Short mmCIF file of C-alpha atoms in Angstrom, two decimals:
data_model
loop_
_atom_site.label_atom_id
_atom_site.label_comp_id
_atom_site.label_asym_id
_atom_site.label_seq_id
_atom_site.Cartn_x
_atom_site.Cartn_y
_atom_site.Cartn_z
CA MET A 1 0.17 0.05 0.05
CA THR A 2 0.91 3.79 -0.79
CA ALA A 3 -0.40 6.33 0.71
CA VAL A 4 -0.17 10.14 0.51
CA ALA A 5 1.44 11.53 3.89
CA ASP A 6 -0.79 14.17 4.97
CA SER A 7 -1.77 14.52 8.54
CA ARG A 8 -4.81 16.66 7.32
CA VAL A 9 -6.51 13.35 6.04
CA GLN A 10 -8.75 13.37 8.64
CA LYS A 11 -10.50 10.17 9.77
CA SER A 12 -13.88 11.24 10.35
CA THR A 13 -16.92 9.45 9.73
CA THR A 14 -19.64 12.22 9.52
CA VAL A 15 -21.37 12.02 6.00
CA ARG A 16 -24.19 14.45 5.08
CA PHE A 17 -26.41 12.15 2.90
CA PHE A 18 -29.50 12.61 4.55
CA THR A 19 -31.78 15.92 5.22
CA VAL A 20 -34.99 15.38 7.38
CA PRO A 21 -37.49 18.27 7.72
CA ALA A 22 -38.00 18.93 11.63
CA PRO A 23 -41.65 17.54 11.47
CA MET A 24 -40.33 14.43 10.54
CA ARG A 25 -38.10 14.24 13.05
CA ALA A 26 -40.47 15.13 15.57
CA ALA A 27 -42.75 12.24 14.22
CA PHE A 28 -39.85 9.89 14.90
CA ALA A 29 -39.05 10.94 18.19
CA VAL A 30 -42.75 9.99 19.24
CA LEU A 31 -42.94 6.64 17.04
CA ASN A 32 -39.27 5.54 18.86
CA ARG A 33 -40.71 5.88 22.06
CA ALA A 34 -43.74 4.35 21.21
CA ALA A 35 -43.41 1.60 18.39
CA PRO A 36 -39.69 1.55 17.56
CA ALA A 37 -40.71 -1.35 14.80
CA LEU A 38 -42.88 1.01 13.02
CA ALA A 39 -40.00 3.76 13.23
CA ALA A 40 -37.45 1.28 11.72
CA ARG A 41 -39.90 0.29 9.39
CA TRP A 42 -39.93 3.68 8.14
CA ALA A 43 -35.95 4.45 8.47
CA GLU A 44 -35.99 1.54 6.24
CA HIS A 45 -37.90 3.27 3.74
CA ILE A 46 -36.17 6.62 3.61
CA TRP A 47 -32.76 4.19 3.72
CA PHE A 48 -33.72 2.38 0.24
CA THR A 49 -35.27 5.62 -1.35
CA LEU A 50 -33.39 7.25 -4.03
CA PRO A 51 -33.65 11.36 -4.56
CA GLY A 52 -36.21 12.28 -7.61
CA SER A 53 -33.31 13.18 -9.69
CA ALA A 54 -31.82 9.81 -9.99
CA THR A 55 -34.89 8.74 -12.14
CA GLN A 56 -34.25 11.31 -15.05
CA ALA A 57 -32.83 9.94 -18.47
CA ARG A 58 -30.00 12.10 -18.88
CA PRO A 59 -27.72 11.94 -22.04
CA ILE A 60 -23.97 10.84 -21.89
CA PRO A 61 -22.29 14.03 -23.38
CA VAL A 62 -19.88 12.43 -25.40
CA PRO A 63 -20.28 11.55 -29.04
CA GLY A 64 -20.26 8.31 -30.63
CA GLY A 65 -21.68 6.36 -28.20
CA GLN A 66 -23.49 2.97 -29.09
CA PRO A 67 -26.51 2.28 -27.05
CA PHE A 68 -27.14 -0.82 -25.06
CA THR A 69 -29.24 -2.83 -22.89
CA VAL A 70 -28.56 -6.00 -20.72
CA ARG A 71 -30.63 -7.87 -18.43
CA ALA A 72 -29.59 -8.17 -14.57
CA GLU A 73 -31.77 -10.23 -12.46
CA GLY A 74 -34.49 -9.83 -15.00
CA HIS A 75 -34.44 -6.27 -15.00
CA ASP A 76 -33.15 -3.95 -18.00
CA VAL A 77 -29.56 -2.05 -17.52
CA ALA A 78 -29.00 0.88 -19.92
CA GLY A 79 -25.78 2.07 -21.18
CA GLN A 80 -23.36 3.22 -24.22
CA VAL A 81 -19.82 1.91 -25.46
CA TRP A 82 -17.51 3.65 -27.38
CA GLY A 83 -14.06 2.69 -28.91
CA ASN A 84 -12.31 -0.47 -29.15
CA GLY A 85 -9.81 -2.52 -27.31
CA PRO A 86 -9.29 -3.53 -23.72
CA THR A 87 -12.33 -2.25 -21.75
CA VAL A 88 -12.95 0.09 -19.17
CA PHE A 89 -15.94 0.13 -17.28
CA LEU A 90 -17.74 3.14 -15.45
CA MET A 91 -19.59 2.86 -12.33
CA HIS A 92 -21.47 6.08 -11.13
CA GLY A 93 -22.75 6.04 -7.29
CA TRP A 94 -25.98 6.49 -5.33
CA GLY A 95 -28.58 8.90 -7.04
CA GLY A 96 -26.17 9.38 -9.84
CA TYR A 97 -26.19 8.72 -13.65
CA ALA A 98 -23.73 7.21 -15.82
CA GLY A 99 -22.85 11.15 -17.45
CA GLN A 100 -21.15 11.70 -14.10
CA LEU A 101 -18.12 10.09 -15.51
CA ALA A 102 -18.13 11.24 -18.61
CA SER A 103 -15.00 13.08 -18.63
CA PHE A 104 -12.90 9.77 -18.71
CA VAL A 105 -14.47 8.43 -22.00
CA THR A 106 -12.46 10.44 -24.73
CA PRO A 107 -9.31 10.03 -22.71
CA LEU A 108 -9.83 6.73 -22.62
CA VAL A 109 -10.62 5.69 -26.05
CA ASP A 110 -7.87 7.93 -27.15
CA ARG A 111 -5.17 5.42 -25.31
CA GLY A 112 -7.32 2.56 -27.43
CA GLN A 113 -9.64 1.47 -24.57
CA ARG A 114 -13.05 0.24 -25.22
CA VAL A 115 -15.17 2.37 -22.58
CA VAL A 116 -18.95 1.00 -21.07
CA ALA A 117 -21.24 3.13 -19.16
CA PHE A 118 -24.24 2.39 -17.60
CA ASP A 119 -27.21 3.33 -15.38
CA ALA A 120 -27.83 1.62 -12.13
CA PRO A 121 -31.17 -0.08 -11.37
CA SER A 122 -33.95 2.50 -11.04
CA HIS A 123 -31.28 5.16 -12.23
CA GLY A 124 -31.58 7.04 -15.48
CA ARG A 125 -32.47 5.15 -18.37
CA SER A 126 -32.38 1.68 -16.81
CA ALA A 127 -35.52 -0.06 -15.17
CA PRO A 128 -36.73 0.10 -11.72
CA GLY A 129 -35.15 -2.80 -9.44
CA ALA A 130 -36.73 -5.32 -7.04
CA TYR A 131 -38.31 -2.83 -5.11
CA GLY A 132 -39.80 -0.35 -7.90
CA PRO A 133 -39.00 3.04 -8.95
CA ARG A 134 -36.84 5.21 -6.73
CA SER A 135 -35.43 2.04 -4.94
CA SER A 136 -32.24 0.54 -5.37
CA SER A 137 -29.41 -1.26 -2.72
CA ILE A 138 -25.53 -1.85 -3.08
CA PRO A 139 -26.11 -5.69 -4.29
CA GLU A 140 -28.20 -4.25 -7.39
CA PHE A 141 -25.39 -2.06 -8.10
CA ALA A 142 -23.13 -5.02 -7.93
CA ALA A 143 -25.21 -7.03 -9.72
CA ALA A 144 -25.78 -4.95 -12.78
CA LEU A 145 -21.71 -4.03 -12.90
CA THR A 146 -21.53 -7.99 -13.08
CA ALA A 147 -24.29 -8.20 -15.73
CA VAL A 148 -22.34 -5.70 -17.91
CA VAL A 149 -18.82 -7.08 -17.51
CA ALA A 150 -20.42 -10.50 -18.79
CA GLU A 151 -21.90 -8.69 -22.05
CA PHE A 152 -18.63 -6.86 -22.67
CA GLY A 153 -15.67 -7.77 -20.44
CA PRO A 154 -13.45 -9.25 -19.56
CA ALA A 155 -12.78 -5.71 -17.34
CA ARG A 156 -9.34 -3.99 -17.87
CA ALA A 157 -10.54 -1.80 -15.15
CA VAL A 158 -13.13 -0.46 -13.28
CA ILE A 159 -13.34 3.20 -12.33
CA ALA A 160 -15.98 3.47 -9.53
CA HIS A 161 -17.68 6.89 -8.03
CA SER A 162 -18.99 6.90 -4.18
CA MET A 163 -21.56 3.96 -3.19
CA GLY A 164 -20.47 2.76 -6.86
CA GLY A 165 -17.11 1.91 -5.35
CA THR A 166 -18.74 -0.39 -2.50
CA ALA A 167 -20.31 -2.02 -5.40
CA THR A 168 -17.69 -2.39 -7.18
CA ALA A 169 -15.66 -4.17 -4.42
CA VAL A 170 -18.89 -6.59 -3.48
CA ALA A 171 -18.60 -7.51 -6.73
CA LEU A 172 -14.94 -8.34 -6.77
CA CYS A 173 -15.46 -9.90 -3.32
CA ASP A 174 -17.94 -12.36 -5.01
CA GLY A 175 -15.70 -13.38 -7.89
CA LEU A 176 -15.95 -10.36 -10.33
CA PRO A 177 -12.71 -10.31 -12.26
CA ALA A 178 -10.99 -6.81 -13.00
CA GLY A 179 -7.44 -5.94 -14.02
CA ARG A 180 -6.86 -2.69 -11.94
CA ILE A 181 -9.71 -0.58 -9.81
CA ALA A 182 -10.42 3.25 -9.33
CA LEU A 183 -12.25 4.15 -6.59
CA LEU A 184 -12.98 7.79 -6.73
CA ALA A 185 -14.58 9.28 -3.22
CA PRO A 186 -15.98 6.15 -2.28
CA MET A 187 -17.94 4.91 0.45
CA ALA A 188 -16.24 2.81 2.86
CA SER A 189 -18.80 1.54 4.85
CA PRO A 190 -22.73 1.98 4.89
CA ALA A 191 -22.88 1.36 8.67
CA SER A 192 -21.35 4.93 9.16
CA HIS A 193 -24.16 6.16 7.32
CA ALA A 194 -27.08 4.03 9.30
CA ARG A 195 -25.53 5.60 12.16
CA GLN A 196 -25.76 9.15 10.58
CA LEU A 197 -29.31 8.05 9.88
CA THR A 198 -29.74 7.47 13.36
CA ASP A 199 -28.53 10.93 14.82
CA VAL A 200 -30.44 12.61 11.96
CA LEU A 201 -33.93 11.39 12.72
CA GLY A 202 -33.15 11.34 16.38
CA PHE A 203 -33.91 7.51 17.20
CA GLY A 204 -32.21 5.23 19.59
CA GLU A 205 -30.24 1.95 20.12
CA PRO A 206 -33.45 -0.37 20.17
CA THR A 207 -34.80 1.36 16.72
CA TYR A 208 -31.14 1.42 15.17
CA GLN A 209 -30.80 -2.17 15.72
CA ARG A 210 -34.15 -3.07 14.26
CA LEU A 211 -33.20 -1.05 11.31
CA ILE A 212 -30.12 -3.02 10.50
CA ALA A 213 -32.03 -6.18 10.84
CA ARG A 214 -34.62 -5.00 8.32
CA VAL A 215 -31.94 -3.79 5.83
CA GLU A 216 -29.95 -6.99 6.18
CA ARG A 217 -32.85 -8.90 5.50
CA ARG A 218 -33.70 -7.11 2.46
CA VAL A 219 -30.24 -7.60 1.04
CA GLY A 220 -29.89 -10.96 2.08
CA VAL A 221 -26.22 -10.36 3.91
CA PRO A 222 -24.86 -9.44 6.75
CA MET A 223 -23.83 -5.22 7.01
CA HIS A 224 -20.03 -6.13 7.28
CA HIS A 225 -20.69 -7.91 3.73
CA PHE A 226 -20.29 -4.14 2.40
CA ASP A 227 -17.48 -3.19 4.58
CA VAL A 228 -14.79 -1.97 1.64
CA PRO A 229 -11.98 -2.24 3.88
CA GLU A 230 -12.24 -5.65 5.28
CA LEU A 231 -13.30 -6.86 2.09
CA GLY A 232 -9.67 -6.14 1.04
CA ARG A 233 -8.25 -8.01 3.88
CA ALA A 234 -10.54 -11.13 3.02
CA VAL A 235 -9.71 -11.56 -0.69
CA ALA A 236 -6.90 -10.30 -2.96
CA MET A 237 -8.10 -7.08 -4.62
CA PRO A 238 -6.36 -5.91 -8.09
CA PRO A 239 -4.07 -2.79 -7.90
CA THR A 240 -6.01 -0.01 -6.86
CA LEU A 241 -5.92 3.91 -7.00
CA VAL A 242 -8.15 5.46 -4.37
CA VAL A 243 -8.79 9.10 -5.22
CA HIS A 244 -10.30 11.43 -2.56
CA ASP A 245 -10.40 14.93 -1.91
CA ARG A 246 -10.13 16.75 1.63
CA ASP A 247 -13.42 18.44 1.68
CA ASP A 248 -15.82 15.95 0.48
CA ARG A 249 -19.02 16.44 2.78
CA HIS A 250 -20.45 13.10 1.39
CA THR A 251 -17.98 10.33 1.97
CA PRO A 252 -14.78 11.57 4.44
CA VAL A 253 -11.59 11.07 3.08
CA GLY A 254 -10.69 9.17 6.22
CA GLY A 255 -12.89 6.17 4.11
CA GLY A 256 -10.56 6.47 1.29
CA ALA A 257 -7.55 6.45 3.55
CA ALA A 258 -9.02 3.15 5.39
CA ILE A 259 -9.36 1.63 2.27
CA ALA A 260 -5.97 2.29 1.05
CA ALA A 261 -4.30 1.36 4.19
CA ALA A 262 -6.43 -1.95 4.28
CA TRP A 263 -5.87 -3.15 0.52
CA PRO A 264 -2.40 -4.34 -0.02
CA ALA A 265 -2.31 -3.10 -3.63
CA ALA A 266 -4.09 0.11 -3.35
CA ARG A 267 -2.23 3.43 -3.17
CA LEU A 268 -4.16 7.02 -1.72
CA HIS A 269 -3.97 10.23 -3.93
CA VAL A 270 -5.82 12.76 -1.88
CA THR A 271 -6.99 16.23 -3.60
CA GLU A 272 -8.16 19.57 -2.20
CA GLY A 273 -10.99 21.98 -2.84
CA LEU A 274 -13.06 19.41 -5.35
CA GLY A 275 -15.34 18.04 -2.62
CA HIS A 276 -17.68 14.75 -3.66
CA ARG A 277 -18.11 15.35 -7.20
CA ARG A 278 -16.07 17.85 -8.81
CA LEU A 279 -12.89 15.38 -8.52
CA LEU A 280 -15.12 13.59 -11.49
CA HIS A 281 -14.26 16.82 -13.87
CA ASP A 282 -11.14 17.67 -12.40
CA PRO A 283 -8.19 17.28 -15.03
CA ASP A 284 -5.50 16.39 -13.46
CA VAL A 285 -7.69 13.66 -11.77
CA VAL A 286 -8.96 12.56 -14.91
CA ALA A 287 -5.43 12.18 -16.05
CA LYS A 288 -4.04 10.54 -13.31
CA VAL A 289 -6.69 7.53 -13.08
CA VAL A 290 -6.38 7.09 -16.77
CA ASP A 291 -2.60 6.72 -16.53
CA PHE A 292 -3.00 4.19 -13.68
CA VAL A 293 -6.00 2.10 -15.20
CA THR A 294 -4.23 2.01 -18.64
CA ALA A 295 -0.77 1.44 -17.51
#
């Protein structure tokens, strides 16, 4: 593992994915005392619900792409493919869309790569997943990536953003082969987001434990199966570049640092002033990632 030596890389797990109106918080305070099981059910719904913007079908602003549709667990996954050569797959994050990684397409094609980008289930042009519109999960993301790689692979590399990085790690742990991985602002563990939801909604430990049980029942695996640092200790991961911004307000840089420290073949590159999404379009970041995945 090679990491940037910087004392300002924070280990905080503070995240800001959830915004809850005051009346909802007040309702949860009542339910937490009177009906924690009902509170947990409501929290589960919030946990798995995508922002409304996720369902918008947005074009990928790169000319020449050929559209495609593949089936993943019985649902249509839509995307586009450019170029010819070894294949690099682009994986967006929760509530995102394929076009967010458009800055990587042309530089990769110019390097002789074929590039495949797609919308995850319930996102953009892809069909809803198992739980209907505006709902998805890490396993659905991972299954979509696996299906797309099966159609267009093998994977020279995967470039994944945010929760797409978590799903990529899960797919790798479950047997998906890939030559190289670039994780951009990765979410290290959804457990920290569950704790944040607990704080935002203002419920206590009994409701939290019920929420975790409901989440695990829905996705079919324990929560620790999504702990990205631990996944890298459990199985041999390919050479990996982790890029994380010091000012990321959604997935703190400490998570990226933890992944790079745990994965033996990983290295960490820390940026500053780009936040969670601007690093996807930063020329220096794009060049560094393209150099890495085509090395």
